[in-house]
Coordinates of C-alpha atoms and ligand atoms in Angstrom, one line a residue:
M1 CA 83.6 29.9 -34.3
I2 CA 80.5 30.1 -32.1
V3 CA 77.7 32.0 -33.8
I4 CA 75.5 33.9 -31.4
L5 CA 72.0 34.5 -32.7
R6 CA 71.0 38.1 -32.1
L7 CA 67.4 38.8 -31.5
G8 CA 65.7 41.9 -30.3
I9 CA 62.6 44.0 -29.8
I10 CA 62.3 47.4 -31.6
Q11 CA 60.6 49.7 -29.1
Y12 CA 60.1 53.3 -28.0
P13 CA 60.4 54.5 -25.3
K14 CA 63.2 52.4 -23.7
K15 CA 61.9 49.7 -21.3
I16 CA 62.6 46.2 -20.1
S17 CA 60.0 44.1 -21.8
L18 CA 58.5 40.8 -20.6
S19 CA 60.0 39.3 -23.8
E20 CA 63.5 40.4 -23.0
K21 CA 63.3 38.8 -19.6
I22 CA 61.7 35.5 -20.6
F23 CA 63.5 34.9 -23.9
N24 CA 67.0 35.4 -22.4
E25 CA 66.1 33.0 -19.5
Y26 CA 64.8 30.6 -22.1
F27 CA 68.0 30.7 -24.1
K28 CA 70.1 30.0 -21.0
K29 CA 67.9 26.9 -20.1
T30 CA 68.0 25.5 -23.7
N31 CA 71.7 26.2 -24.3
I32 CA 70.8 28.1 -27.4
D33 CA 73.5 30.6 -28.1
A34 CA 71.3 33.6 -28.5
I35 CA 70.7 37.0 -27.0
Y36 CA 67.5 39.0 -27.0
E37 CA 68.0 42.8 -26.7
G38 CA 65.8 45.9 -26.3
I39 CA 66.5 48.0 -29.4
N40 CA 65.4 51.5 -28.5
I41 CA 64.8 53.9 -31.4
N42 CA 63.4 57.3 -31.5
P43 CA 60.7 57.2 -34.2
K44 CA 62.4 60.1 -36.0
D45 CA 65.5 58.0 -36.5
F46 CA 63.7 54.9 -37.6
E47 CA 64.3 55.3 -41.4
F48 CA 68.0 55.8 -40.9
K49 CA 68.5 52.9 -38.5
I50 CA 66.1 50.2 -39.6
K51 CA 68.1 48.7 -42.5
D52 CA 71.2 48.1 -40.3
I53 CA 68.9 46.5 -37.7
L54 CA 67.3 44.2 -40.3
N55 CA 70.8 43.2 -41.5
N56 CA 72.2 42.6 -38.0
Y57 CA 69.5 40.6 -36.3
Y58 CA 68.4 37.0 -36.8
G59 CA 64.9 37.7 -35.5
L60 CA 63.0 40.7 -34.4
N61 CA 59.9 41.8 -32.6
V62 CA 58.3 45.1 -33.4
T63 CA 56.2 47.2 -31.1
V64 CA 54.0 50.3 -31.4
P65 CA 54.7 52.8 -33.2
F66 CA 56.8 50.8 -35.6
K67 CA 54.5 48.0 -36.5
E68 CA 53.2 49.8 -39.6
M69 CA 56.4 51.8 -40.4
V70 CA 58.5 48.6 -41.0
F71 CA 56.5 47.2 -43.9
K72 CA 58.3 49.0 -46.7
Y73 CA 61.7 47.8 -45.6
L74 CA 60.8 44.1 -45.8
D75 CA 60.7 41.7 -48.8
Y76 CA 57.4 40.3 -47.9
A77 CA 54.6 40.4 -45.3
N78 CA 52.3 37.5 -44.7
E79 CA 48.5 37.7 -45.2
S80 CA 47.4 38.4 -41.7
A81 CA 50.1 41.2 -41.3
V82 CA 48.9 42.8 -44.5
F83 CA 45.2 42.6 -43.4
L84 CA 45.9 44.0 -39.9
G85 CA 48.4 46.6 -41.2
A86 CA 50.8 45.5 -38.4
I87 CA 54.0 43.5 -38.2
N88 CA 55.2 42.3 -34.8
T89 CA 57.7 39.6 -35.8
I90 CA 60.4 39.4 -38.5
H91 CA 62.7 36.7 -39.8
N92 CA 64.7 36.5 -43.0
N93 CA 63.3 39.9 -44.0
I94 CA 59.7 38.6 -43.9
G95 CA 57.1 40.3 -41.6
Y96 CA 54.5 38.3 -39.7
N97 CA 51.7 39.2 -37.3
T98 CA 51.6 36.8 -34.4
D99 CA 49.4 38.9 -32.1
W100 CA 46.2 37.4 -33.4
I101 CA 47.6 33.9 -33.2
G102 CA 48.4 34.6 -29.5
F103 CA 44.8 35.6 -28.9
Y104 CA 43.5 32.7 -31.0
N105 CA 45.5 30.0 -29.2
S106 CA 44.7 31.5 -25.8
I107 CA 40.9 31.2 -26.3
L108 CA 40.9 28.1 -28.6
N109 CA 39.4 25.8 -25.9
E110 CA 36.6 28.2 -24.8
K111 CA 33.0 28.0 -25.9
L112 CA 32.3 31.1 -27.9
D113 CA 28.5 30.8 -27.8
G114 CA 26.2 33.8 -27.1
N115 CA 26.7 37.5 -27.5
I116 CA 30.3 38.8 -27.6
L117 CA 30.9 42.3 -26.5
V118 CA 34.3 43.8 -27.4
L119 CA 35.6 47.0 -25.9
G120 CA 38.2 49.0 -27.9
A121 CA 39.2 50.0 -31.4
G122 CA 43.0 50.0 -31.5
G123 CA 45.7 47.7 -32.9
T124 CA 45.0 45.0 -30.2
T125 CA 41.3 45.1 -31.1
K126 CA 42.1 44.2 -34.7
A127 CA 44.3 41.3 -33.7
V128 CA 41.5 40.0 -31.3
L129 CA 38.8 40.3 -34.0
Y130 CA 40.9 38.6 -36.6
G131 CA 41.4 35.7 -34.1
L132 CA 37.7 35.6 -33.4
Y133 CA 37.0 35.5 -37.2
K134 CA 39.5 32.6 -37.6
L135 CA 37.6 30.8 -34.8
G136 CA 34.4 31.1 -36.8
V137 CA 32.7 34.0 -34.9
D138 CA 30.6 35.9 -37.3
K139 CA 28.9 38.5 -35.1
I140 CA 30.0 40.8 -32.3
T141 CA 29.1 44.1 -30.6
L142 CA 31.9 46.7 -30.5
I143 CA 32.1 49.7 -28.2
N144 CA 34.9 52.3 -28.1
R145 CA 35.4 55.7 -26.4
T146 CA 36.0 57.2 -29.9
Y147 CA 33.1 56.0 -31.9
E148 CA 34.6 56.7 -35.4
K149 CA 37.5 54.4 -34.7
A150 CA 35.0 51.5 -34.0
I151 CA 33.3 52.3 -37.4
K152 CA 36.7 52.0 -39.1
I153 CA 37.1 48.6 -37.6
K154 CA 33.6 47.6 -38.7
K155 CA 34.6 48.5 -42.3
L156 CA 37.8 46.7 -42.1
F157 CA 36.0 43.5 -41.1
Y158 CA 33.3 43.9 -43.7
K159 CA 32.2 40.4 -44.9
K160 CA 34.3 38.8 -42.2
I161 CA 32.4 39.7 -39.0
D162 CA 29.1 41.4 -38.7
I163 CA 29.9 44.2 -36.2
K164 CA 27.3 46.2 -34.3
V165 CA 28.9 49.5 -33.2
L166 CA 27.4 51.2 -30.1
E167 CA 28.3 54.5 -28.3
F168 CA 30.6 54.3 -25.2
S169 CA 27.7 55.5 -23.1
K170 CA 25.9 52.1 -23.8
L171 CA 28.7 50.1 -22.3
N172 CA 27.1 49.5 -18.9
S173 CA 23.7 48.6 -20.3
E174 CA 25.1 46.5 -23.1
I175 CA 27.0 44.3 -20.7
N176 CA 23.7 42.9 -19.6
N177 CA 23.2 41.4 -23.1
A178 CA 26.6 39.9 -23.2
N179 CA 27.8 36.4 -22.5
I180 CA 31.4 37.1 -23.3
F181 CA 33.2 40.4 -22.6
I182 CA 36.6 41.2 -24.1
N183 CA 38.6 44.2 -23.0
T184 CA 41.1 45.2 -25.7
T185 CA 41.9 48.6 -24.3
S186 CA 44.7 49.7 -22.0
I187 CA 42.2 50.5 -19.2
G188 CA 43.4 48.7 -16.1
M189 CA 47.1 49.0 -16.8
F190 CA 47.3 51.5 -13.9
N191 CA 44.6 49.9 -11.9
E192 CA 41.8 52.0 -13.5
K193 CA 38.3 50.6 -13.5
I194 CA 36.2 50.1 -16.6
P195 CA 32.8 51.8 -15.9
I196 CA 30.7 48.6 -16.0
K197 CA 29.1 46.3 -13.5
L198 CA 29.6 42.7 -14.4
H199 CA 26.9 40.1 -13.8
D200 CA 27.1 36.3 -13.3
N201 CA 25.4 35.4 -16.5
L202 CA 28.7 36.2 -18.2
N203 CA 30.5 33.0 -19.2
L204 CA 33.9 34.5 -20.0
V205 CA 35.8 37.8 -19.3
Y206 CA 39.0 38.2 -21.3
D207 CA 41.2 41.1 -20.5
V208 CA 44.3 41.8 -22.6
I209 CA 46.1 43.5 -19.8
Y210 CA 49.0 41.5 -18.2
F211 CA 48.3 42.8 -14.7
H212 CA 45.6 41.8 -12.2
T213 CA 43.2 44.6 -13.1
P214 CA 40.0 45.6 -11.2
L215 CA 38.0 44.1 -14.1
Q216 CA 39.7 40.7 -13.6
K217 CA 39.2 40.9 -9.8
E218 CA 35.5 41.6 -10.1
S219 CA 35.1 38.9 -12.7
E220 CA 36.9 36.3 -10.6
S221 CA 34.9 37.3 -7.5
L222 CA 31.7 36.5 -9.4
G223 CA 33.1 33.1 -10.4
I224 CA 33.3 34.0 -14.1
K225 CA 36.1 32.3 -16.1
T226 CA 38.7 35.1 -16.5
I227 CA 41.6 35.1 -18.9
N228 CA 44.5 37.5 -18.4
G229 CA 46.6 39.1 -21.2
K230 CA 49.7 37.1 -20.2
N231 CA 48.1 34.1 -22.0
M232 CA 48.0 36.1 -25.2
W233 CA 51.6 37.1 -24.8
Y234 CA 52.6 33.5 -24.1
H235 CA 51.0 32.1 -27.2
Q236 CA 52.3 34.8 -29.5
A237 CA 55.8 34.2 -28.0
I238 CA 55.5 30.5 -28.9
Q239 CA 54.6 31.5 -32.4
N240 CA 57.6 33.8 -32.6
L241 CA 60.0 31.1 -31.5
K242 CA 58.5 28.8 -34.1
I243 CA 59.1 31.4 -36.8
W244 CA 62.7 31.7 -35.6
N245 CA 63.1 27.9 -35.5
I246 CA 64.2 27.8 -31.9
Y247 CA 61.1 26.5 -30.0
D248 CA 61.4 23.9 -27.3
E249 CA 57.9 23.3 -25.9
N250 CA 58.8 21.9 -22.4
I251 CA 61.5 24.3 -21.6
F252 CA 59.6 27.4 -22.7
E253 CA 56.6 26.4 -20.6
K254 CA 58.8 25.9 -17.6
V255 CA 60.6 29.2 -18.0
Y256 CA 57.3 31.1 -18.5
N257 CA 55.7 29.5 -15.4
N258 CA 58.8 30.4 -13.3
I259 CA 58.8 34.0 -14.3
Ligands
ATR1 P1 46.9 49.2 -29.0 O1 47.8 49.1 -30.2 O2 47.6 48.6 -27.7 O3 45.6 48.6 -29.1 P2 45.9 51.8 -29.3 O4 45.8 51.5 -30.8 O5 46.4 53.1 -28.9 O6 46.7 50.7 -28.6 O7 44.4 51.6 -28.7 C1 44.1 51.9 -27.4 C2 42.6 51.6 -27.1 O8 42.4 51.8 -25.7 C3 41.7 52.5 -27.9 O9 40.5 51.7 -28.1 C4 41.4 53.6 -26.9 O10 40.2 54.3 -27.1 P3 40.2 55.5 -28.1 O11 40.1 54.9 -29.4 O12 39.0 56.3 -27.7 O13 41.5 56.3 -27.8 C5 41.3 52.8 -25.6 N1 41.5 53.5 -24.4 C6 42.7 53.9 -23.8 N2 42.5 54.6 -22.6 C7 41.1 54.6 -22.5 C8 40.3 55.2 -21.5 N3 40.8 55.8 -20.4 N4 39.0 55.1 -21.6 C9 38.4 54.5 -22.7 N5 39.2 53.9 -23.7 C10 40.5 54.0 -23.6

């Protein structure tokens, strides 16, 4: 009997994710008998459906708004998932957070000297800051549209990173003090521009958005090293495949580069 590994991504609303495309292509190329499906659930049905899903899938990814809701249905969650309050990967009823590892590995070879300015205060921001913390960064400036959310993050990272929180109105002036700028918000997904003017003293601009945003274009035109969100996705995907014990480095790299 051929056993087909069933994997999937719990999501709402319905969409075709980058993961679905790339993982299915990867399974074809590796001859792994597996399928990766979009599992679309309305949040109000989550508690009725989640147990069956956990029983029927070999491996899962979890997206917003389910990353927090899924904790109580699992046997265990690893340390980073507990700290971040978010699970994005499941195997054997254990929850993991691989978002921060995706960020960590995508920036591992960069020099993180100088002032780091981070924009945002959402789930992605927490993953990014946890990655920076694990890379030894002990001080950053944080700006978010909603000031109180940035203060919450400052408290979460108490004793891990010294976070200076500034008002959103300071963004454009603060960029002049920054050597590294990291956008962790969704601004740019629909081609919106972040209200800042970059300068060529910046060593690195990191944008978590997959698309080629106005921020990335401006940064590239100034000759600043620019990292796009696809890198974060790629490295967290590798971590997921490792957790599911189905990682083949060469094939995954080829499939990713082709798509
Ligand atoms: P995720 O889990 O992907 O990080 P999130 O938790 O909803 O998503 O966070 C989205 C982030 O993008 C927040 O920092 C949000 O700012 P607020 O906290 O003020 O909502 C930020 N964001 C989204 N659209 C924005 C906009 N047009 N201008 C400024 N910030 C924006």
